[in-house]
XYZ file of N, CA and C in Angstrom:
216
model
N 4.301 37.165 13.427
C 4.386 36.274 12.275
C 3.689 34.927 12.609
N 2.891 34.415 11.638
C 2.256 33.202 11.824
C 3.223 32.013 11.762
N 3.116 31.051 12.636
C 4.010 29.866 12.552
C 3.264 28.651 12.043
N 1.959 28.804 11.838
C 1.113 27.756 11.285
C 0.338 28.289 10.110
N 0.364 27.594 9.013
C -0.422 28.048 7.809
C -1.666 27.128 7.656
N -2.800 27.694 7.731
C -4.029 26.867 7.583
C -4.318 26.517 6.154
N -3.590 27.087 5.216
C -3.786 26.794 3.736
C -2.484 26.295 3.149
N -1.694 25.518 3.879
C -0.356 25.136 3.491
C -0.358 24.399 2.129
N -1.266 23.460 1.881
C -1.314 22.702 0.660
C -1.638 23.609 -0.484
N -2.582 24.516 -0.349
C -2.912 25.506 -1.450
C -1.748 26.459 -1.665
N -1.099 26.855 -0.594
C 0.011 27.770 -0.743
C 1.181 27.084 -1.468
N 1.441 25.859 -1.159
C 2.466 25.135 -1.856
C 2.187 25.015 -3.330
N 0.983 24.708 -3.686
C 0.576 24.613 -5.116
C 0.741 25.963 -5.789
N 0.402 27.039 -5.091
C 0.514 28.397 -5.650
C 1.943 28.766 -5.824
N 2.814 28.402 -4.858
C 4.224 28.653 -4.963
C 4.790 28.015 -6.220
N 4.471 26.766 -6.461
C 4.893 26.115 -7.657
C 4.385 26.816 -8.900
N 3.126 27.257 -8.920
C 2.584 27.946 -10.072
C 3.333 29.294 -10.310
N 3.670 29.951 -9.176
C 4.405 31.260 -9.276
C 5.729 31.030 -9.875
N 6.467 30.019 -9.372
C 7.826 29.740 -9.890
C 7.855 29.258 -11.353
N 6.772 28.614 -11.756
C 6.589 28.184 -13.096
C 6.025 29.172 -13.990
N 5.770 30.375 -13.440
C 5.193 31.502 -14.241
C 3.795 31.138 -14.763
N 3.040 30.401 -13.990
C 1.689 30.024 -14.386
C 0.601 30.768 -13.578
N 1.018 31.470 -12.498
C 0.069 32.163 -11.665
C -0.245 33.532 -12.237
N -1.435 34.036 -12.022
C -1.725 35.413 -12.448
C -0.954 36.410 -11.609
N -0.864 37.623 -12.092
C -0.140 38.664 -11.312
C -0.912 38.962 -10.025
N -2.187 38.789 -10.037
C -3.037 38.994 -8.855
C -2.712 37.930 -7.779
N -2.673 36.686 -8.204
C -2.361 35.619 -7.297
C -0.952 35.747 -6.701
N -0.012 36.104 -7.540
C 1.328 36.271 -7.083
C 1.448 37.380 -6.053
N 0.837 38.535 -6.368
C 0.890 39.657 -5.455
C 0.248 39.325 -4.086
N -0.927 38.626 -4.160
C -1.598 38.216 -2.905
C -0.752 37.255 -2.123
N -0.093 36.358 -2.760
C 0.787 35.401 -2.006
C 1.959 36.098 -1.400
N 2.621 36.959 -2.189
C 3.883 37.626 -1.704
C 3.550 38.505 -0.522
N 2.382 39.119 -0.551
C 1.955 39.959 0.629
C 1.768 39.087 1.883
N 1.176 37.911 1.639
C 0.936 36.957 2.747
C 2.241 36.321 3.251
N 3.111 36.027 2.344
C 4.409 35.363 2.625
C 5.220 36.080 3.706
N 5.157 37.404 3.662
C 5.925 38.150 4.618
C 5.428 37.996 6.097
N 4.236 37.439 6.208
C 3.624 37.360 7.584
C 3.448 35.824 7.955
N 3.913 34.872 7.098
C 3.717 33.497 7.366
C 5.010 32.669 7.234
N 5.539 32.196 8.331
C 6.770 31.453 8.289
C 6.715 30.214 7.445
N 5.698 29.374 7.532
C 5.638 28.165 6.676
C 5.662 28.548 5.191
N 5.009 29.656 4.803
C 4.990 30.100 3.364
C 6.357 30.611 3.006
N 7.059 31.306 3.913
C 8.406 31.764 3.607
C 9.370 30.602 3.331
N 9.280 29.588 4.259
C 10.094 28.425 4.144
C 9.748 27.571 2.940
N 8.505 27.427 2.653
C 8.063 26.684 1.474
C 8.528 27.336 0.179
N 8.408 28.654 0.121
C 8.925 29.429 -1.056
C 10.405 29.272 -1.244
N 11.120 29.404 -0.126
C 12.611 29.283 -0.222
C 13.055 27.831 -0.584
N 12.337 26.863 -0.104
C 12.641 25.480 -0.496
C 12.367 25.187 -1.958
N 11.222 25.570 -2.461
C 10.836 25.339 -3.825
C 11.743 26.071 -4.794
N 12.110 27.332 -4.355
C 13.013 28.101 -5.198
C 14.397 27.446 -5.313
N 14.906 26.915 -4.183
C 16.184 26.315 -4.161
C 16.135 24.948 -4.894
N 15.041 24.218 -4.827
C 14.937 22.998 -5.554
C 14.918 23.210 -7.053
N 14.179 24.258 -7.446
C 14.125 24.584 -8.923
C 15.482 25.025 -9.411
N 16.218 25.801 -8.622
C 17.564 26.230 -8.988
C 18.508 25.037 -9.109
N 18.424 24.128 -8.087
C 19.275 22.993 -8.071
C 19.054 22.054 -9.296
N 17.818 21.871 -9.618
C 17.504 21.061 -10.779
C 17.991 21.697 -12.049
N 17.755 22.990 -12.160
C 18.208 23.702 -13.383
C 19.758 23.658 -13.506
N 20.474 23.775 -12.366
C 21.911 23.824 -12.426
C 22.475 22.426 -12.749
N 21.820 21.318 -12.334
C 22.384 20.033 -12.531
C 21.894 19.405 -13.820
N 20.883 19.857 -14.416
C 20.369 19.285 -15.681
C 20.861 20.067 -16.835
N 22.053 19.642 -17.338
C 22.624 20.399 -18.460
C 22.298 19.805 -19.827
N 21.712 18.587 -19.815
C 21.321 17.921 -21.078
C 19.964 18.440 -21.518
N 19.860 18.842 -22.727
C 18.502 19.308 -23.177
C 17.899 18.188 -24.038
N 16.576 18.309 -24.131
C 15.851 17.346 -24.926
C 16.168 17.498 -26.439
N 16.439 16.380 -27.115
C 16.718 16.493 -28.587
C 15.552 17.148 -29.297
N 15.776 17.949 -30.230
C 14.725 18.663 -30.982
C 13.636 17.781 -31.542
N 14.112 16.696 -32.215
C 13.113 15.763 -32.812
C 12.194 15.152 -31.792
N 12.769 14.726 -30.661
C 11.920 14.173 -29.609
C 10.956 15.237 -29.093
N 11.411 16.391 -28.863
C 10.521 17.509 -28.409
C 9.431 17.711 -29.366
N 9.680 17.714 -30.656
C 8.719 17.933 -31.713
C 7.708 16.768 -31.741
N 8.180 15.552 -31.574
C 7.205 14.458 -31.581
C 6.309 14.478 -30.369
N 6.842 14.821 -29.212
C 6.013 14.926 -28.019
C 4.983 16.062 -28.141
N 5.418 17.164 -28.737
C 4.498 18.263 -28.865
C 3.362 17.964 -29.776
């Protein structure tokens, strides 16, 4: 298993896109295959996933509909 990722910045951006459902299926499959062999990618994925979950769990207030409509 690799302990150093030469593409760490790009991998982190891809992880965020995967978790936000913005990555293509091809990008996600390629990353997930690589993640199993790269410790920094595994740790980055776990961290981003836990941050996203923590934010979702603690943010119980939703945006008012009229504000959302004006922003949109």
